[in-house]
Short mmCIF file of C-alpha atoms and ligand atoms in Angstrom, two decimals:
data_model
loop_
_atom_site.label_atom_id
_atom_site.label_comp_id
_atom_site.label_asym_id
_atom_site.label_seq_id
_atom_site.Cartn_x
_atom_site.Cartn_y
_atom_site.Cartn_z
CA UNK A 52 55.29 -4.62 -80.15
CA UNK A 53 54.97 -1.48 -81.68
CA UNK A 54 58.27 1.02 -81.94
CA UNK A 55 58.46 4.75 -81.65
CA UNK A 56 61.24 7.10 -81.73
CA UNK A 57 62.03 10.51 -79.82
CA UNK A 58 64.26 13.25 -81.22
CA UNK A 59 65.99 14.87 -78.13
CA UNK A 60 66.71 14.09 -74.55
CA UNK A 61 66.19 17.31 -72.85
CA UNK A 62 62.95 18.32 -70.60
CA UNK A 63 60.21 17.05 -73.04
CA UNK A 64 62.17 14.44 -74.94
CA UNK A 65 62.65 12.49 -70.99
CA UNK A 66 59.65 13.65 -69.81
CA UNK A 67 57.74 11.41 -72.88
CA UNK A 68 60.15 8.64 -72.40
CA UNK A 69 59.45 8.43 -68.58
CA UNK A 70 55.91 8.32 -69.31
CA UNK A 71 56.32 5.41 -71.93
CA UNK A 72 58.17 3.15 -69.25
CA UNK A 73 56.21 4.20 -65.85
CA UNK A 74 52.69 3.76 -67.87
CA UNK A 75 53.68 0.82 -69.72
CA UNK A 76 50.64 -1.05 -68.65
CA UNK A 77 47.86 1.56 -69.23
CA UNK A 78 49.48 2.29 -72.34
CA UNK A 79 49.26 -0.81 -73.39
CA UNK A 80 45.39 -1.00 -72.41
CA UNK A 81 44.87 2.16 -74.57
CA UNK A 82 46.54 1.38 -77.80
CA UNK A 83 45.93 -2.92 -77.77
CA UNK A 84 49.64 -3.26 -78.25
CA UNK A 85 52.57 -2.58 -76.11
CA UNK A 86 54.92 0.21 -77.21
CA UNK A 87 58.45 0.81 -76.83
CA UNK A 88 60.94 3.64 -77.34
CA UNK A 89 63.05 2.14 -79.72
CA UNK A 90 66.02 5.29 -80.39
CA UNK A 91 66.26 8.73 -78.10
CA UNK A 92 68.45 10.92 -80.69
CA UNK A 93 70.50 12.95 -79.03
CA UNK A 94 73.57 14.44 -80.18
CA UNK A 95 75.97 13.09 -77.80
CA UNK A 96 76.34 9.60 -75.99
CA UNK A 97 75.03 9.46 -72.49
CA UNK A 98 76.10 6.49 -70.51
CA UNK A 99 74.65 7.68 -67.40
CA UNK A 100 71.17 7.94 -68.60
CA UNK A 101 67.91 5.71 -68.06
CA UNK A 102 67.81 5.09 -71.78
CA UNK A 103 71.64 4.89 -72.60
CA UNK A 104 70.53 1.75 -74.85
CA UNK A 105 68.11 3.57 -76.66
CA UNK A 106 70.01 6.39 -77.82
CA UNK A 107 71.42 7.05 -81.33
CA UNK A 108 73.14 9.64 -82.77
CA UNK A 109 72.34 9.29 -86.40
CA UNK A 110 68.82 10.19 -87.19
CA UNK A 111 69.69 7.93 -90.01
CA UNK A 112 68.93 4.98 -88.42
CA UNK A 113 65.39 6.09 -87.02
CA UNK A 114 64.10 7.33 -91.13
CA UNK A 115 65.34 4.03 -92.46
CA UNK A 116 64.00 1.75 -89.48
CA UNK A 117 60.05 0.42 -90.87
CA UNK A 118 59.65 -0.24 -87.81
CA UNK A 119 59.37 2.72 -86.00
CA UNK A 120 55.33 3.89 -86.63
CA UNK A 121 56.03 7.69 -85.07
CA UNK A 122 58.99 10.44 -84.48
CA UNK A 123 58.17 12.61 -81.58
CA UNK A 124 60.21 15.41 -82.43
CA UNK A 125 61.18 17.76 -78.80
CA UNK A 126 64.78 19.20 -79.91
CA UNK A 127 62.86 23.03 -80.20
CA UNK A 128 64.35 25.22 -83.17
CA UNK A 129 64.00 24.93 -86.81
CA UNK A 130 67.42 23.61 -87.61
CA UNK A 131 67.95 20.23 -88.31
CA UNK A 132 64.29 20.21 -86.48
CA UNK A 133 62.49 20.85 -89.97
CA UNK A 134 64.90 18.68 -91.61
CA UNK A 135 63.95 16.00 -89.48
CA UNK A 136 60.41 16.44 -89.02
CA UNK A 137 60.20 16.22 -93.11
CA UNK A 138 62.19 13.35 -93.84
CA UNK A 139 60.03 11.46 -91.02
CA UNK A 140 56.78 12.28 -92.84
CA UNK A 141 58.34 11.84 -96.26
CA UNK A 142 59.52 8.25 -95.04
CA UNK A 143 56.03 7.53 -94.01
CA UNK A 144 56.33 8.22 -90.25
CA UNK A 145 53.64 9.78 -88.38
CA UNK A 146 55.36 12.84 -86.48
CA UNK A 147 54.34 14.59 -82.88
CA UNK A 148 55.90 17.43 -82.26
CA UNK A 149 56.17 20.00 -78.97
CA UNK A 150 58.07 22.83 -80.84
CA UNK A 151 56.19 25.71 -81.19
CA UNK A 152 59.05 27.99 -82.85
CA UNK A 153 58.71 24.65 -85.89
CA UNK A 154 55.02 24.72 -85.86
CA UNK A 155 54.75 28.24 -85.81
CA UNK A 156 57.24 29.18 -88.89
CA UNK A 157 56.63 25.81 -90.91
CA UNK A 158 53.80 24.16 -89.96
CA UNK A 159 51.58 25.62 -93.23
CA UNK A 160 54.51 23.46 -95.11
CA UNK A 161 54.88 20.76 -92.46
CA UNK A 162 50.78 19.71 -92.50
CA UNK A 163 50.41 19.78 -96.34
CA UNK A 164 53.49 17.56 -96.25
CA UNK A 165 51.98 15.46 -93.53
CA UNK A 166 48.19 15.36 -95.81
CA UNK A 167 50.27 14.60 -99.14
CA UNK A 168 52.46 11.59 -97.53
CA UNK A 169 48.99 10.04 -95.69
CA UNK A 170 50.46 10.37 -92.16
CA UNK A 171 49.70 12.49 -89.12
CA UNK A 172 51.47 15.52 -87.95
CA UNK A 173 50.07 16.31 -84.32
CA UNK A 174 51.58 19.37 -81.75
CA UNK A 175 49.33 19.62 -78.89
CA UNK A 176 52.43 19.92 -76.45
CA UNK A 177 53.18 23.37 -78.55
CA UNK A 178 50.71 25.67 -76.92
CA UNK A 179 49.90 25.31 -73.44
CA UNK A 180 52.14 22.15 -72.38
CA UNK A 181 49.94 19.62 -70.64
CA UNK A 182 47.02 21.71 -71.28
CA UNK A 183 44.51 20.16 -73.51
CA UNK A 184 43.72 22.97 -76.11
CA UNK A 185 44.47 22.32 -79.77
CA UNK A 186 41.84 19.37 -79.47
CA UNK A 187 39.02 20.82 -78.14
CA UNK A 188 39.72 23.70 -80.98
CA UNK A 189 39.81 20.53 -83.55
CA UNK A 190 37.19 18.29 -82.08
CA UNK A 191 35.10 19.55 -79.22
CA UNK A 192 34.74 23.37 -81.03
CA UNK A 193 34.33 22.17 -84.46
CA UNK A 194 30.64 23.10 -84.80
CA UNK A 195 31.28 26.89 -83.50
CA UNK A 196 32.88 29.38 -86.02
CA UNK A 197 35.57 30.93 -83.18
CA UNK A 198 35.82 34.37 -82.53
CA UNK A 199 38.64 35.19 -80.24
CA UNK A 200 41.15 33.57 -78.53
CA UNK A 201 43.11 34.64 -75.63
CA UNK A 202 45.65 33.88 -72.67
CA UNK A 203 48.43 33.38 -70.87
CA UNK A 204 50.90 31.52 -73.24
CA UNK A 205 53.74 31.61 -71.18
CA UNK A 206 55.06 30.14 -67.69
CA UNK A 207 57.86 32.32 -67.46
CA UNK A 208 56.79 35.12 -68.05
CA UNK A 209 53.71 34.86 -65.68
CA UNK A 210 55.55 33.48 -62.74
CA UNK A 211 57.80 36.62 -62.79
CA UNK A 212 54.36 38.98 -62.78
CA UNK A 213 53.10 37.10 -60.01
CA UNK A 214 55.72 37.34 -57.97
CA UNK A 215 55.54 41.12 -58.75
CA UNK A 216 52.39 41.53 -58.49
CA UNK A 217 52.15 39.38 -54.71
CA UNK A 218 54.98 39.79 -53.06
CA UNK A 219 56.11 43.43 -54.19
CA UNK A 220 59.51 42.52 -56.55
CA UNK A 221 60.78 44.48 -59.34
CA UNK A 222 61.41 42.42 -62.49
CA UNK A 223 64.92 42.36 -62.08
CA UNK A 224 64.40 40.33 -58.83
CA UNK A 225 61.91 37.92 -60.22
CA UNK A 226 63.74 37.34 -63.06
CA UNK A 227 66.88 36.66 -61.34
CA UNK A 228 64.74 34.04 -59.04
CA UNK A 229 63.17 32.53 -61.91
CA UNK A 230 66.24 31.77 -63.15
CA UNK A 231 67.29 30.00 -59.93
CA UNK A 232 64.45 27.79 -60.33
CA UNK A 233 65.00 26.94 -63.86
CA UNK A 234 61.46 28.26 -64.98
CA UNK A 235 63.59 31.24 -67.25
CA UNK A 236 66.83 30.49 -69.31
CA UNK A 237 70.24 31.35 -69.03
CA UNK A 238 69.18 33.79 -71.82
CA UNK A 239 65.28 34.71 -70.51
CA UNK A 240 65.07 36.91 -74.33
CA UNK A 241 62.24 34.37 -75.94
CA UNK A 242 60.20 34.19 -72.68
CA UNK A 243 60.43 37.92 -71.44
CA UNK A 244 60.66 39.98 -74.92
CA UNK A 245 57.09 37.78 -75.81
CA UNK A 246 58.72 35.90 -78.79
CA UNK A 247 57.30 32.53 -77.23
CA UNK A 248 54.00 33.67 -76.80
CA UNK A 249 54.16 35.33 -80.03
CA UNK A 250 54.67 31.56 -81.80
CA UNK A 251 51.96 29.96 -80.24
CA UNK A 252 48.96 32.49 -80.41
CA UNK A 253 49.98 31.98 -84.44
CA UNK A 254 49.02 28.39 -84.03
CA UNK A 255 45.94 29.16 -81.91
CA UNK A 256 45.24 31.42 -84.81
CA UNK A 257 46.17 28.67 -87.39
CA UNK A 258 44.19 26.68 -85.63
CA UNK A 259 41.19 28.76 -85.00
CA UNK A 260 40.44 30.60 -87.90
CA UNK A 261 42.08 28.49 -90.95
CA UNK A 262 45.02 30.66 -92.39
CA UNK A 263 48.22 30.96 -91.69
CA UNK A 264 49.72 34.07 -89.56
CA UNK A 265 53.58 34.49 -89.45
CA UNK A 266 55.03 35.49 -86.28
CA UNK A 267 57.09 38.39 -88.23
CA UNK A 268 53.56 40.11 -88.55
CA UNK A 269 52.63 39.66 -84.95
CA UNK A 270 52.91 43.08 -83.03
CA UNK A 271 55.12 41.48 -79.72
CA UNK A 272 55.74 43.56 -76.96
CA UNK A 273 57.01 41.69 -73.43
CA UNK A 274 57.31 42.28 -69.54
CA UNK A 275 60.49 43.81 -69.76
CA UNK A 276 59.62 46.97 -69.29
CA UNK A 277 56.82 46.94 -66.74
CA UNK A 278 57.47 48.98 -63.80
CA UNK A 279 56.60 47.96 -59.81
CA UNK A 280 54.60 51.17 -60.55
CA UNK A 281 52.15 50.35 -62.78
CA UNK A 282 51.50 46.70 -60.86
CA UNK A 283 50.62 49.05 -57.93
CA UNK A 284 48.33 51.74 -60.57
CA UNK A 285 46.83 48.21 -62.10
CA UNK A 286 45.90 47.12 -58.54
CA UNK A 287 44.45 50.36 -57.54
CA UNK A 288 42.27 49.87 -60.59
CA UNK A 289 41.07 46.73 -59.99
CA UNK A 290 42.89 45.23 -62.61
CA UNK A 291 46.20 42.60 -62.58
CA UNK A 292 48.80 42.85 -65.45
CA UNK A 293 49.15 39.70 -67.21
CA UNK A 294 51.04 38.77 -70.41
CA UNK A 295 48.40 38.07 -73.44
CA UNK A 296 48.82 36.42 -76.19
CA UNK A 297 45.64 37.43 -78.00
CA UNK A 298 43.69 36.66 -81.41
CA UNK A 299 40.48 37.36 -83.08
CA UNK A 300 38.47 37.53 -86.29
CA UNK A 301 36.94 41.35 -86.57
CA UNK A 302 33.30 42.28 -88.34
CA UNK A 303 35.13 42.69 -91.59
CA UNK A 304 36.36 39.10 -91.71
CA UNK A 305 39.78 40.09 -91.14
CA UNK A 306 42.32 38.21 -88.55
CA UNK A 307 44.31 40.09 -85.91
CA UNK A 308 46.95 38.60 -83.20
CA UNK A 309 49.29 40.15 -81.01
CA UNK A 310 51.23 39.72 -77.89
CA UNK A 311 51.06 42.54 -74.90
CA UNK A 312 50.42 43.15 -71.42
CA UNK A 313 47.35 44.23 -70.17
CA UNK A 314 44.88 44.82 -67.51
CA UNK A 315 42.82 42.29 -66.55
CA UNK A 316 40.08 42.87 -64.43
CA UNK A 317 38.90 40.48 -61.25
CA UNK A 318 36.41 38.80 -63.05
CA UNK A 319 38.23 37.60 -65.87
CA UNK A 320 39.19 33.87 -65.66
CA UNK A 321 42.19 33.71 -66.06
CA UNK A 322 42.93 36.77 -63.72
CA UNK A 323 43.83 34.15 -61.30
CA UNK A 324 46.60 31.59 -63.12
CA UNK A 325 49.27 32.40 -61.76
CA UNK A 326 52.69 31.29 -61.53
CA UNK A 327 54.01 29.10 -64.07
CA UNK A 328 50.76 27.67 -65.31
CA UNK A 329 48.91 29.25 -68.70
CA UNK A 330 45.35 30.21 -69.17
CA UNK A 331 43.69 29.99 -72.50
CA UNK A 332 40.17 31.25 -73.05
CA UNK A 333 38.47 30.47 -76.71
CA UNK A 334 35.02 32.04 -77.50
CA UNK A 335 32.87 30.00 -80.01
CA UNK A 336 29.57 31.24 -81.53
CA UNK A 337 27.60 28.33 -80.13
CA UNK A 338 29.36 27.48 -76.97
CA UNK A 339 30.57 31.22 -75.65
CA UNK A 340 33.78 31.77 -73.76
CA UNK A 341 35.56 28.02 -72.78
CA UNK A 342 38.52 27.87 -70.56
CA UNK A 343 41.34 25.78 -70.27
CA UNK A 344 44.07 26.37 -67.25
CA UNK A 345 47.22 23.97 -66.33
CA UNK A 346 50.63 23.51 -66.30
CA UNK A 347 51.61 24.73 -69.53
CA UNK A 348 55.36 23.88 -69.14
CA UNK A 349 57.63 20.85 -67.55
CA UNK A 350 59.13 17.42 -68.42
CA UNK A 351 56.06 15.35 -67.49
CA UNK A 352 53.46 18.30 -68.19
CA UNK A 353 54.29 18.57 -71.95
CA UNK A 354 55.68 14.58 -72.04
CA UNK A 355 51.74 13.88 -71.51
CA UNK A 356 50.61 15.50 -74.00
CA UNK A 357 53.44 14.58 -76.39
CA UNK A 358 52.91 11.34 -75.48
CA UNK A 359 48.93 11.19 -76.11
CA UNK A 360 49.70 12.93 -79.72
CA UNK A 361 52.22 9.16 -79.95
CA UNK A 362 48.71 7.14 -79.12
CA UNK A 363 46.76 9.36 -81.07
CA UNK A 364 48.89 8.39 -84.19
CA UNK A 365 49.03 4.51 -83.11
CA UNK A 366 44.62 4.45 -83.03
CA UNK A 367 43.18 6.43 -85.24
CA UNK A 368 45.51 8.85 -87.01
CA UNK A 369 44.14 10.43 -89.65
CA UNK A 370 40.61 10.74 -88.27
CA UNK A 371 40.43 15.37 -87.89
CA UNK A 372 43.68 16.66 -88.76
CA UNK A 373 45.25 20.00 -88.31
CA UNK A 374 45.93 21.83 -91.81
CA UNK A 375 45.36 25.59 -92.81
CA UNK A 376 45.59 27.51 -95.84
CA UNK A 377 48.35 30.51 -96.75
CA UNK A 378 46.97 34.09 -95.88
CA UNK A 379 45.15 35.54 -98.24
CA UNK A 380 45.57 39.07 -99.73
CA UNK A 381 44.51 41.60 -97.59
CA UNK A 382 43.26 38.78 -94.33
CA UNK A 383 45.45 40.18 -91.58
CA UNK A 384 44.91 43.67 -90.01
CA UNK A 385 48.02 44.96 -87.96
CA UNK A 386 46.79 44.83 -84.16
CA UNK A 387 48.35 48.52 -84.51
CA UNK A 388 44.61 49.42 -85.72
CA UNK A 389 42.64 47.55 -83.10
CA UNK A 390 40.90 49.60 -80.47
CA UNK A 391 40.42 49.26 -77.12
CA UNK A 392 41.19 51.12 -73.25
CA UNK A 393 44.47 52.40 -72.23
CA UNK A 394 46.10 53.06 -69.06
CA UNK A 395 48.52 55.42 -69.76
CA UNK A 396 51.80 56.87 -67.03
CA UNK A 397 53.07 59.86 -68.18
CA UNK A 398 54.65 63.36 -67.04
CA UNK A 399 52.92 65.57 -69.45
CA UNK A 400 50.94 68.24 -67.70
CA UNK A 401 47.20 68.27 -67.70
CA UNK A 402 46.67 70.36 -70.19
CA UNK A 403 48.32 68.37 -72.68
CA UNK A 404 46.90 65.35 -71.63
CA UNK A 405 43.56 66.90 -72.20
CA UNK A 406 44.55 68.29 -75.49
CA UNK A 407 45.84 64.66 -76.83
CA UNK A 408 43.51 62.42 -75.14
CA UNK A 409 40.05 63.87 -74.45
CA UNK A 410 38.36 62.39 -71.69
CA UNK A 411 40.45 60.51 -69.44
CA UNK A 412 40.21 59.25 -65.55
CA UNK A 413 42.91 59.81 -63.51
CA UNK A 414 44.04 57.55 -60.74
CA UNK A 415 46.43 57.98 -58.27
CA UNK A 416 47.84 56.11 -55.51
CA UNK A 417 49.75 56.05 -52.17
CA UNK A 418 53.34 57.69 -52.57
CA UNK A 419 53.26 58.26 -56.67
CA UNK A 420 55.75 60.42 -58.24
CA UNK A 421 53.89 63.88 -58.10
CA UNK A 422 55.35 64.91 -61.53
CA UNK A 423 53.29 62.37 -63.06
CA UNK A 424 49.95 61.34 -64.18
CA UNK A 425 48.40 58.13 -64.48
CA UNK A 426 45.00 57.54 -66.13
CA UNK A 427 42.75 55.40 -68.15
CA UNK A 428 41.50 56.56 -71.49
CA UNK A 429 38.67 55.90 -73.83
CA UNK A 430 38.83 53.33 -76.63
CA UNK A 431 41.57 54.06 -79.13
CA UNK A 432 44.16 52.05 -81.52
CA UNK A 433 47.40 51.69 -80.63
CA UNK A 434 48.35 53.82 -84.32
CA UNK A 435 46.26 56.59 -82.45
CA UNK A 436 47.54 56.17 -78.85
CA UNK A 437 51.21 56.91 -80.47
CA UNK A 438 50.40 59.58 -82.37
CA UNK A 439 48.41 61.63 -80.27
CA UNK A 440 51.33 60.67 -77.53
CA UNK A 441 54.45 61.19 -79.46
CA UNK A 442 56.53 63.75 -77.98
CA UNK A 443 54.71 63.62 -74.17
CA UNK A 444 57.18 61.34 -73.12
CA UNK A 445 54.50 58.58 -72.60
CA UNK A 446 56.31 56.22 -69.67
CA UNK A 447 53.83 53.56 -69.56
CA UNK A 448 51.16 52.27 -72.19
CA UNK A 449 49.12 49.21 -71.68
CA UNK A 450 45.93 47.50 -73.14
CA UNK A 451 43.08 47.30 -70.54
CA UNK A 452 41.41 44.01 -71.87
CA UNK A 453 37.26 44.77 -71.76
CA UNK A 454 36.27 41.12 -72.07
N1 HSE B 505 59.53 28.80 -71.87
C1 HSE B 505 58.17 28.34 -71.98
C2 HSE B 505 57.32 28.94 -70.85
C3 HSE B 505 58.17 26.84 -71.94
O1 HSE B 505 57.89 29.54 -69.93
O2 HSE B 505 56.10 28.86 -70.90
C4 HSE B 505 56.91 26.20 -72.43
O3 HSE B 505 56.63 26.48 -73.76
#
């Protein structure tokens, strides 16, 4: 019998425990031993629960156990998360993990840790729930040298734009529903202000491209601010607004990432995920643009792939790894300076419009404000795009993703 732990009881933590007891059998098949949940830490008793047995509240008594083989830390946060995470991988404990604010701020720490103590640290569950995406970066994509990386990072924040963007409601409304439905928090701040997002396109970049990026130097911007108006401009357009996390290696060598929304036109694949799930597309040298869509939230959703990361550790754990280097001087180039399309709202007058932007084309729709303009402009930074628009009162600016 083989013995793993789980730190935390809320969505993920039961969702991986579930999944333990109702696929006892196949689990068994897959790892040639069965394996049991030994201790749930949580950090108060619950009697009522499935696993009231199971749970301690002394992580104590998991570090000094031999037997357990893996932690599967899903508490979220840093603190005692890092604390715990560490003294698991010091103690000789391979450690899972599905929290991307950890792996995000410490993981450069937390995988050297992991590679000096001989044990595996593994996140999938991080970035895109159930989705299957740090692997194929890891395994399947190893041969390519990645160039960009892109998607919808966040559930939240993309089942409140849908619901904008299909049936007509201002944020306020779908925000106030998501919150009904438990998709957004009591306090919606990390989801809607982009902050998620923002920690796991650093891992995709981590990931993809070898160094580490801190979220502090991610440019974040989230939904918050998008009007009804410019879902109805975006539409006229041909375009959706989606929430992007988005990162990629430029001619020079240099790394960008950022999180914003943007445009997306009909074509695009992941124009279409909607609702809660998350879209993630990665373009290799060798293998072009690859997509992965799914759930990328929920108990079960991110339980799976917490719980594959668990059997992962039990057969073969230290065969491909996840580790990156600190940045180097000079690697990262504030998304500030990367061009591309705007679409711009604004009630500067033509002539000043003109006079900062050059070239532009105008669009208009059904019932606008008529002391407005709305238009698309050529490619320009987002350093340039302020300048030329401080003092016009610029009420909308937003990426228009050419990809
Ligand atoms: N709050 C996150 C989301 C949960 O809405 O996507 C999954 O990371």
């Amino acid at each position: 019998m083989t013995k793993v732990a789980i730190l935390g009881i809320g969505t993920v933590g039961s969702g991986t425990a579930d999944i333990f007891q109702d696929n006892a059998d196949l689990i068994r098949k897959n790892v040639g031993d069965d394996v049991e949940v030994k201790y749930i830490l949580c950090r108060r008793m619950r009697p009522d629960s499935r696993f009231a047995p199971r749970i301690v509240l002394d992580f104590d008594v998991i570090e000094r156990d031999p037997e357990v083989k893996v932690v599967a830390e899903c508490m979220g946060g840093v603190d005692p998360a890092y604390d715990y995470v560490a003294r698991a991988i010091r103690a000789g404990k391979h450690v899972v993990s599905s929290n991307k604010q950890l792996v995000a701020e410490r993981g450069l720490e937390l995988t050297h840790l992991a590679r000096e103590h001989g044990v595996a640290f593994l996140f999938e569950g991080s970035v895109g729930g159930g989705i299957p995406v740090l692997r194929p970066i890891m395994r399947c994509l190893a041969a390519n040298r990645i160039d960009s990386v892109y998607g919808i990072l966040n559930g939240t924040t993309n089942y409140i734009l849908t619901e904008m963007i299909q049936c007509g409601k201002s944020f306020g409304q779908a925000l106030k529903e998501a919150q009904e439905k438990g998709y957004a928090e009591a306090d919606p701040t990390a989801d809607v202000e982009g902050i998620d997002a923002c920690r796991k396109i650093c891992i995709l970049s981590d990931m993809c491209f070898g160094y580490n990026v801190d979220p502090a130097q991610v440019r974040t911007e989230g939904i918050s601010k998008i009007a009804s108006v410019d879902v109805d401009y975006a539409r006229r357009m041909g375009y959706r607004i989606k929430l992007l996390g988005r990162t990629l290696r430029l001619p020079d060598g240099r790394v960008t990432a950022y999180v914003a929304p943007h445009f997306v036109d009909m074509e695009n694949p992941v124009v279409n995920v909607d609702g809660v799930l998350n879209g993630i597309v990665i373009h290799g040298n060798a293998v072009g643009n690859t997509v992965y869509s799914g759930p990328g939230a929920g108990a079960s959703e991110t339980g799976s792939a917490v719980a594959a990361d668990i059997l992962d550790c039990l057969t073969g754990p230290m065969d491909r790894q996840p580790i990156w280097e600190a940045q180097p001087e000079g690697y990262f180039m504030d998304a500030d300076e990367l061009a591309c399309r705007w679409f711009v709202r604004t009630k500067a007058g033509l002539a000043e419009i003109g006079e900062a932007f050059g070239s532009v084309r105008f669009v208009s729709i059904p019932g606008g404000d008529p002391e407005e303009y709305a238009f698309s402009t050529e490619e320009m930074s987002r350093k340039r795009l302020m300048e030329v628009g401080a003092g016009m009162g610029l009420l909308a600016a937003y990426r228009i993703l050419d990809e």
